[in-house]
Coordinates of N, CA, C and O in Angstrom, one line a residue:
M189 N -9.1 15.3 -9.4 CA -8.1 14.9 -8.4 C -7.9 13.4 -8.5 O -8.8 12.7 -8.6
G190 N -6.6 13.0 -8.4 CA -6.3 11.6 -8.5 C -6.1 10.9 -7.2 O -6.1 11.5 -6.1
V191 N -6.0 9.6 -7.3 CA -5.8 8.8 -6.1 C -4.3 8.3 -6.2 O -3.9 7.7 -7.1
N192 N -3.5 8.7 -5.2 CA -2.1 8.3 -5.1 C -1.4 8.6 -6.4 O -0.6 7.8 -6.8
G193 N -1.7 9.7 -7.0 CA -0.9 10.2 -8.1 C -1.3 9.5 -9.4 O -0.7 9.7 -10.4
L194 N -2.4 8.7 -9.4 CA -2.8 8.1 -10.7 C -3.6 9.0 -11.6 O -3.7 8.7 -12.8
G195 N -4.1 10.1 -11.1 CA -4.9 11.0 -11.9 C -6.3 10.6 -12.0 O -6.8 9.6 -11.6
S196 N -7.1 11.5 -12.7 CA -8.5 11.3 -12.8 C -8.8 10.6 -14.1 O -8.1 10.8 -15.1
F197 N -9.9 9.9 -14.1 CA -10.3 9.2 -15.4 C -11.6 9.8 -15.9 O -12.2 9.2 -16.9
E198 N -12.0 10.9 -15.4 CA -13.2 11.6 -16.0 C -12.9 12.0 -17.4 O -11.9 12.6 -17.7
G199 N -13.8 11.7 -18.3 CA -13.8 12.2 -19.6 C -13.0 11.3 -20.5 O -12.9 11.6 -21.7
R200 N -12.4 10.3 -20.1 CA -11.5 9.4 -20.9 C -12.4 8.5 -21.8 O -11.9 7.9 -22.7
L201 N -13.6 8.3 -21.5 CA -14.5 7.5 -22.3 C -15.5 8.3 -23.0 O -16.6 7.9 -23.3
S202 N -15.1 9.5 -23.4 CA -16.1 10.5 -23.9 C -16.4 10.2 -25.4 O -17.3 10.8 -26.0
G203 N -15.5 9.4 -26.1 CA -15.8 9.2 -27.5 C -15.1 10.2 -28.4 O -15.5 10.3 -29.6
S204 N -14.2 11.0 -27.9 CA -13.5 11.9 -28.8 C -12.7 11.2 -29.8 O -12.2 10.1 -29.5
P205 N -12.5 11.8 -31.0 CA -11.7 11.1 -32.0 C -10.3 10.8 -31.5 O -9.7 11.6 -30.8
G206 N -9.8 9.6 -31.8 CA -8.5 9.2 -31.4 C -8.4 8.6 -30.0 O -7.3 8.1 -29.6
Q207 N -9.4 8.6 -29.2 CA -9.4 8.1 -27.9 C -9.9 6.6 -27.9 O -10.7 6.3 -28.7
N208 N -9.3 5.8 -27.1 CA -9.8 4.4 -26.9 C -11.1 4.5 -26.1 O -11.1 4.9 -24.9
T209 N -12.2 4.0 -26.7 CA -13.4 4.0 -25.9 C -13.9 2.6 -25.5 O -15.0 2.4 -25.1
A210 N -12.9 1.7 -25.6 CA -13.3 0.3 -25.2 C -13.6 0.3 -23.7 O -12.9 1.0 -22.9
T211 N -14.5 -0.5 -23.3 CA -14.9 -0.7 -21.9 C -13.8 -1.5 -21.3 O -13.3 -2.5 -21.8
P212 N -13.3 -1.1 -20.1 CA -12.2 -1.9 -19.4 C -12.6 -3.4 -19.3 O -13.7 -3.7 -18.9
G213 N -11.6 -4.3 -19.5 CA -11.8 -5.7 -19.4 C -12.5 -6.3 -20.6 O -12.8 -7.5 -20.6
T214 N -12.7 -5.6 -21.7 CA -13.3 -6.2 -22.9 C -12.3 -6.3 -24.0 O -12.7 -6.4 -25.2
G215 N -11.0 -6.4 -23.7 CA -10.0 -6.6 -24.7 C -9.5 -5.3 -25.4 O -8.8 -5.3 -26.4
G216 N -9.9 -4.2 -24.8 CA -9.4 -2.9 -25.3 C -8.0 -2.6 -25.0 O -7.2 -3.5 -24.7
N217 N -7.6 -1.4 -24.9 CA -6.3 -1.0 -24.6 C -5.9 -1.4 -23.1 O -6.4 -0.7 -22.2
E218 N -5.1 -2.4 -22.9 CA -4.7 -2.8 -21.6 C -3.5 -2.0 -21.0 O -3.0 -2.4 -20.0
T219 N -3.0 -1.1 -21.8 CA -1.9 -0.3 -21.2 C -2.4 0.9 -20.4 O -1.6 1.6 -19.9
G220 N -3.7 1.0 -20.2 CA -4.2 2.1 -19.4 C -4.1 1.9 -17.9 O -3.1 1.8 -17.3
F221 N -5.3 1.8 -17.3 CA -5.4 1.8 -15.8 C -4.6 0.6 -15.2 O -3.9 0.7 -14.2
K222 N -4.8 -0.6 -15.7 CA -4.2 -1.8 -15.2 C -2.7 -1.7 -15.2 O -2.0 -2.0 -14.2
A223 N -2.1 -1.2 -16.3 CA -0.7 -1.0 -16.4 C -0.2 0.0 -15.4 O 0.9 -0.1 -14.8
L224 N -1.0 1.1 -15.3 CA -0.6 2.2 -14.3 C -0.5 1.6 -12.9 O 0.4 1.9 -12.1
L225 N -1.5 0.8 -12.5 CA -1.5 0.2 -11.2 C -0.4 -0.8 -11.0 O 0.3 -0.8 -10.0
Q226 N -0.1 -1.6 -12.0 CA 1.1 -2.5 -11.9 C 2.4 -1.7 -11.8 O 3.3 -2.1 -11.0
Q227 N 2.5 -0.6 -12.6 CA 3.7 0.2 -12.5 C 3.8 0.8 -11.2 O 4.9 0.9 -10.6
R228 N 2.7 1.3 -10.7 CA 2.7 2.0 -9.3 C 3.1 1.0 -8.2 O 3.9 1.3 -7.3
A229 N 2.6 -0.2 -8.3 CA 2.9 -1.3 -7.4 C 4.4 -1.6 -7.4 O 5.0 -1.9 -6.4
A230 N 5.0 -1.6 -8.6 CA 6.4 -1.9 -8.8 C 7.4 -0.9 -8.3 O 8.5 -1.1 -8.1
T231 N 6.9 0.3 -8.0 CA 7.8 1.4 -7.6 C 8.0 1.4 -6.1 O 8.7 2.3 -5.6
G232 N 7.4 0.5 -5.4 CA 7.7 0.5 -3.9 C 6.5 1.0 -3.1 O 5.5 1.5 -3.6
L233 N 6.6 0.8 -1.8 CA 5.6 1.3 -0.9 C 5.6 2.8 -0.7 O 6.6 3.4 -0.7
N234 N 4.4 3.3 -0.5 CA 4.1 4.7 -0.2 C 3.8 4.7 1.3 O 3.3 3.7 1.8
F235 N 4.0 5.8 1.9 CA 3.6 6.0 3.3 C 2.6 7.1 3.4 O 2.9 8.2 2.8
S236 N 1.5 6.9 4.0 CA 0.5 7.9 4.1 C 1.0 9.0 5.1 O 2.0 8.8 5.8
K237 N 0.4 10.2 5.0 CA 0.8 11.2 6.0 C 0.7 10.8 7.4 O 1.5 11.1 8.3
H238 N -0.4 10.0 7.7 CA -0.6 9.5 9.0 C 0.5 8.6 9.4 O 1.0 8.7 10.6
A239 N 0.9 7.6 8.6 CA 2.0 6.7 8.9 C 3.3 7.4 9.1 O 4.0 7.1 10.0
A240 N 3.6 8.4 8.3 CA 4.8 9.2 8.4 C 4.8 9.9 9.7 O 5.9 10.0 10.4
K241 N 3.7 10.5 10.1 CA 3.6 11.2 11.4 C 3.8 10.2 12.5 O 4.6 10.5 13.5
R242 N 3.2 9.0 12.5 CA 3.4 8.0 13.5 C 4.8 7.5 13.6 O 5.3 7.3 14.7
M243 N 5.5 7.4 12.5 CA 6.9 7.0 12.5 C 7.7 8.0 13.2 O 8.6 7.6 14.0
N244 N 7.5 9.3 12.9 CA 8.3 10.3 13.6 C 8.0 10.4 15.1 O 8.9 10.5 15.9
E245 N 6.7 10.3 15.5 CA 6.3 10.3 16.9 C 6.9 9.1 17.6 O 7.3 9.3 18.8
R246 N 7.0 8.0 17.0 CA 7.4 6.7 17.7 C 8.8 6.3 17.5 O 9.3 5.3 17.9
G247 N 9.6 7.2 16.8 CA 11.0 7.0 16.6 C 11.3 5.8 15.7 O 12.3 5.1 15.9
I248 N 10.5 5.5 14.8 CA 10.7 4.3 13.9 C 11.4 4.9 12.6 O 10.9 5.7 11.9
S249 N 12.6 4.3 12.3 CA 13.3 4.7 11.1 C 13.3 3.6 10.1 O 13.4 2.4 10.5
V250 N 13.2 3.9 8.9 CA 13.1 2.9 7.8 C 14.4 3.0 7.0 O 14.6 4.1 6.3
D251 N 15.2 2.0 7.0 CA 16.4 1.9 6.2 C 16.1 1.1 5.0 O 15.0 0.6 4.8
N252 N 17.1 0.9 4.1 CA 16.9 0.2 2.9 C 16.5 -1.3 3.1 O 15.7 -1.8 2.4
K253 N 17.1 -1.9 4.1 CA 16.8 -3.3 4.4 C 15.4 -3.5 4.9 O 14.7 -4.3 4.4
L254 N 15.0 -2.6 5.8 CA 13.6 -2.7 6.3 C 12.6 -2.4 5.2 O 11.6 -3.1 5.0
M255 N 12.9 -1.4 4.3 CA 12.0 -1.1 3.2 C 11.9 -2.4 2.3 O 10.8 -2.7 1.8
S256 N 13.1 -3.0 2.0 CA 13.1 -4.2 1.1 C 12.3 -5.3 1.8 O 11.5 -6.0 1.1
D257 N 12.4 -5.5 3.1 CA 11.7 -6.5 3.8 C 10.2 -6.3 3.8 O 9.4 -7.2 3.6
L258 N 9.8 -5.0 4.0 CA 8.4 -4.6 3.9 C 7.8 -4.9 2.5 O 6.7 -5.5 2.4
E259 N 8.5 -4.5 1.5 CA 8.1 -4.7 0.1 C 7.9 -6.2 -0.2 O 6.9 -6.6 -0.8
H260 N 8.9 -7.0 0.3 CA 8.8 -8.4 0.1 C 7.6 -9.0 0.8 O 6.9 -9.9 0.3
A261 N 7.4 -8.6 2.1 CA 6.2 -9.1 2.9 C 4.9 -8.7 2.2 O 4.0 -9.5 2.1
V262 N 4.8 -7.5 1.7 CA 3.6 -7.0 1.1 C 3.3 -7.8 -0.2 O 2.2 -8.2 -0.6
E263 N 4.4 -8.0 -1.0 CA 4.3 -8.8 -2.2 C 3.8 -10.2 -2.0 O 2.9 -10.7 -2.7
G264 N 4.3 -10.8 -0.9 CA 3.8 -12.2 -0.5 C 2.4 -12.2 -0.1 O 1.6 -13.1 -0.5
A265 N 1.9 -11.1 0.6 CA 0.5 -11.0 1.0 C -0.3 -10.8 -0.2 O -1.4 -11.3 -0.3
R266 N 0.2 -10.0 -1.2 CA -0.6 -9.7 -2.4 C -0.8 -11.0 -3.2 O -1.9 -11.2 -3.7
K267 N 0.2 -11.8 -3.3 CA 0.0 -13.1 -4.0 C -1.0 -14.0 -3.4 O -1.6 -14.8 -4.0
K268 N -1.2 -13.8 -2.1 CA -2.2 -14.6 -1.3 C -3.6 -14.0 -1.3 O -4.5 -14.5 -0.8
G269 N -3.7 -12.8 -2.0 CA -5.0 -12.1 -2.1 C -5.3 -11.2 -0.9 O -6.5 -10.8 -0.8
A270 N -4.4 -10.8 -0.1 CA -4.6 -9.9 1.0 C -5.0 -8.5 0.5 O -4.5 -8.0 -0.5
K271 N -5.8 -7.9 1.3 CA -6.2 -6.5 1.0 C -5.6 -5.5 2.1 O -5.1 -4.5 1.7
D272 N -5.7 -5.8 3.3 CA -5.1 -5.0 4.4 C -4.3 -6.0 5.3 O -4.9 -6.9 5.9
V273 N -3.0 -5.7 5.4 CA -2.1 -6.6 6.1 C -1.4 -5.9 7.2 O -1.0 -4.8 7.1
A274 N -1.2 -6.7 8.3 CA -0.3 -6.2 9.4 C 1.0 -6.9 9.2 O 1.1 -8.1 9.3
V275 N 2.1 -6.1 8.9 CA 3.4 -6.7 8.8 C 4.1 -6.5 10.1 O 4.3 -5.3 10.5
I276 N 4.4 -7.6 10.8 CA 5.0 -7.5 12.1 C 6.4 -7.9 12.1 O 6.8 -9.0 11.6
G277 N 7.3 -7.0 12.6 CA 8.7 -7.3 12.7 C 9.3 -6.7 14.0 O 8.6 -6.2 14.8
A278 N 10.6 -6.8 14.1 CA 11.3 -6.3 15.3 C 11.2 -4.8 15.4 O 11.2 -4.3 16.6
Q279 N 11.1 -4.1 14.3 CA 11.0 -2.6 14.4 C 9.6 -2.2 14.8 O 9.4 -1.0 15.2
G280 N 8.6 -3.0 14.6 CA 7.2 -2.6 14.9 C 6.2 -3.3 14.0 O 6.6 -4.3 13.3
V281 N 5.1 -2.7 13.9 CA 4.0 -3.2 13.1 C 3.7 -2.2 12.0 O 3.5 -1.0 12.4
F282 N 3.5 -2.6 10.8 CA 3.2 -1.7 9.7 C 1.8 -2.2 9.1 O 1.8 -3.3 8.6
I283 N 0.8 -1.4 9.2 CA -0.5 -1.8 8.6 C -0.5 -1.2 7.1 O -0.3 0.0 6.9
V284 N -0.6 -2.1 6.2 CA -0.5 -1.8 4.7 C -1.8 -2.1 4.0 O -2.3 -3.2 4.1
N285 N -2.2 -1.1 3.2 CA -3.3 -1.4 2.3 C -2.7 -1.9 1.0 O -2.0 -1.1 0.3
V286 N -2.8 -3.2 0.7 CA -2.1 -3.8 -0.3 C -2.5 -3.3 -1.7 O -1.6 -3.0 -2.5
P287 N -3.8 -3.1 -2.1 CA -4.2 -2.7 -3.4 C -3.5 -1.3 -3.7 O -3.2 -1.0 -4.8
N288 N -3.5 -0.4 -2.7 CA -2.9 0.9 -2.9 C -1.4 1.0 -2.7 O -0.8 2.0 -2.9
N289 N -0.8 -0.2 -2.2 CA 0.6 -0.2 -1.9 C 1.0 0.9 -0.9 O 2.1 1.5 -1.1
T290 N 0.2 1.1 0.1 CA 0.4 2.2 1.0 C 0.4 1.8 2.5 O -0.5 1.1 2.9
V291 N 1.5 2.2 3.2 CA 1.5 1.9 4.6 C 0.6 3.0 5.2 O 0.8 4.2 5.0
V292 N -0.5 2.6 6.0 CA -1.5 3.5 6.5 C -1.2 3.9 7.9 O -1.6 5.0 8.3
T293 N -0.5 3.1 8.7 CA -0.1 3.4 10.0 C 1.0 2.5 10.5 O 1.2 1.4 9.9
T294 N 1.7 2.9 11.5 CA 2.8 2.1 12.1 C 2.7 2.2 13.6 O 2.0 3.1 14.2
M295 N 3.3 1.2 14.2 CA 3.3 1.1 15.7 C 4.6 0.4 16.1 O 5.0 -0.6 15.6
A296 N 5.3 1.1 17.1 CA 6.5 0.5 17.6 C 6.1 -0.7 18.5 O 5.0 -0.7 19.1
Q297 N 7.0 -1.6 18.7 CA 6.7 -2.8 19.6 C 6.3 -2.3 21.0 O 5.4 -2.9 21.6
S298 N 6.9 -1.2 21.5 CA 6.6 -0.8 22.8 C 5.2 -0.1 22.9 O 4.7 0.0 24.0
D299 N 4.6 0.2 21.8 CA 3.3 0.9 21.8 C 2.2 -0.1 21.7 O 1.0 0.3 21.7
M300 N 2.5 -1.4 21.6 CA 1.4 -2.4 21.4 C 0.9 -2.9 22.8 O 1.1 -4.0 23.2
K301 N 0.1 -2.0 23.5 CA -0.4 -2.3 24.8 C -1.6 -3.3 24.7 O -1.6 -4.3 25.4
E302 N -2.5 -3.0 23.8 CA -3.7 -3.9 23.7 C -3.4 -5.1 22.8 O -4.1 -6.1 23.0
R303 N -2.5 -4.9 21.9 CA -2.2 -6.0 20.9 C -3.4 -6.5 20.2 O -3.5 -7.7 19.9
V304 N -4.3 -5.6 19.8 CA -5.5 -6.0 19.0 C -5.4 -5.1 17.8 O -5.3 -3.9 17.8
F305 N -5.6 -5.8 16.6 CA -5.6 -5.1 15.3 C -6.9 -5.4 14.7 O -7.4 -6.5 14.6
T306 N -7.5 -4.3 14.2 CA -8.8 -4.5 13.5 C -8.7 -4.0 12.1 O -7.7 -3.4 11.7
N307 N -9.6 -4.4 11.3 CA -9.7 -4.0 9.9 C -8.5 -4.5 9.0 O -8.0 -3.8 8.1
I308 N -8.0 -5.7 9.4 CA -7.0 -6.3 8.6 C -7.5 -7.7 8.2 O -8.4 -8.3 8.8
D309 N -7.0 -8.3 7.1 CA -7.4 -9.6 6.7 C -6.3 -10.6 6.7 O -6.4 -11.8 6.5
S310 N -5.1 -10.1 7.0 CA -3.9 -10.9 6.9 C -2.8 -10.3 7.8 O -2.8 -9.2 8.2
A311 N -1.8 -11.2 8.2 CA -0.7 -10.8 8.9 C 0.5 -11.5 8.3 O 0.5 -12.6 7.9
V312 N 1.7 -10.8 8.3 CA 2.9 -11.3 7.8 C 4.0 -11.1 8.9 O 4.1 -10.0 9.4
L313 N 4.7 -12.1 9.3 CA 5.7 -12.0 10.3 C 7.1 -11.9 9.5 O 7.4 -12.7 8.7
M314 N 7.8 -10.8 9.9 CA 9.1 -10.6 9.3 C 10.2 -11.2 10.2 O 10.2 -11.0 11.4

């Protein structure tokens, strides 16, 4: 089973004829996992099932402009080395796992009673 559609890597270093058996990061075939991750990151943000459910419950709709703004905010956080970022805007707050390029939960402005966010290392204001 794969993670976010990337597939499983079991058996890929088995030494079968015709397979690249180089250890990652040693100058072997760099079109493998690293390229897949970069391609996946370039395809835009994913929304976890939890985030999609919260968006429906809280009446948060994502249009093309908001999606573009979110992607731009996440890319800026990625360049600064963020891992888990709270993207805060007029529509609400989107908690994004940057390495997986996935929105893990959302919160409307009206739902922010405590205004405390845990398990993040960065925040971006939109």
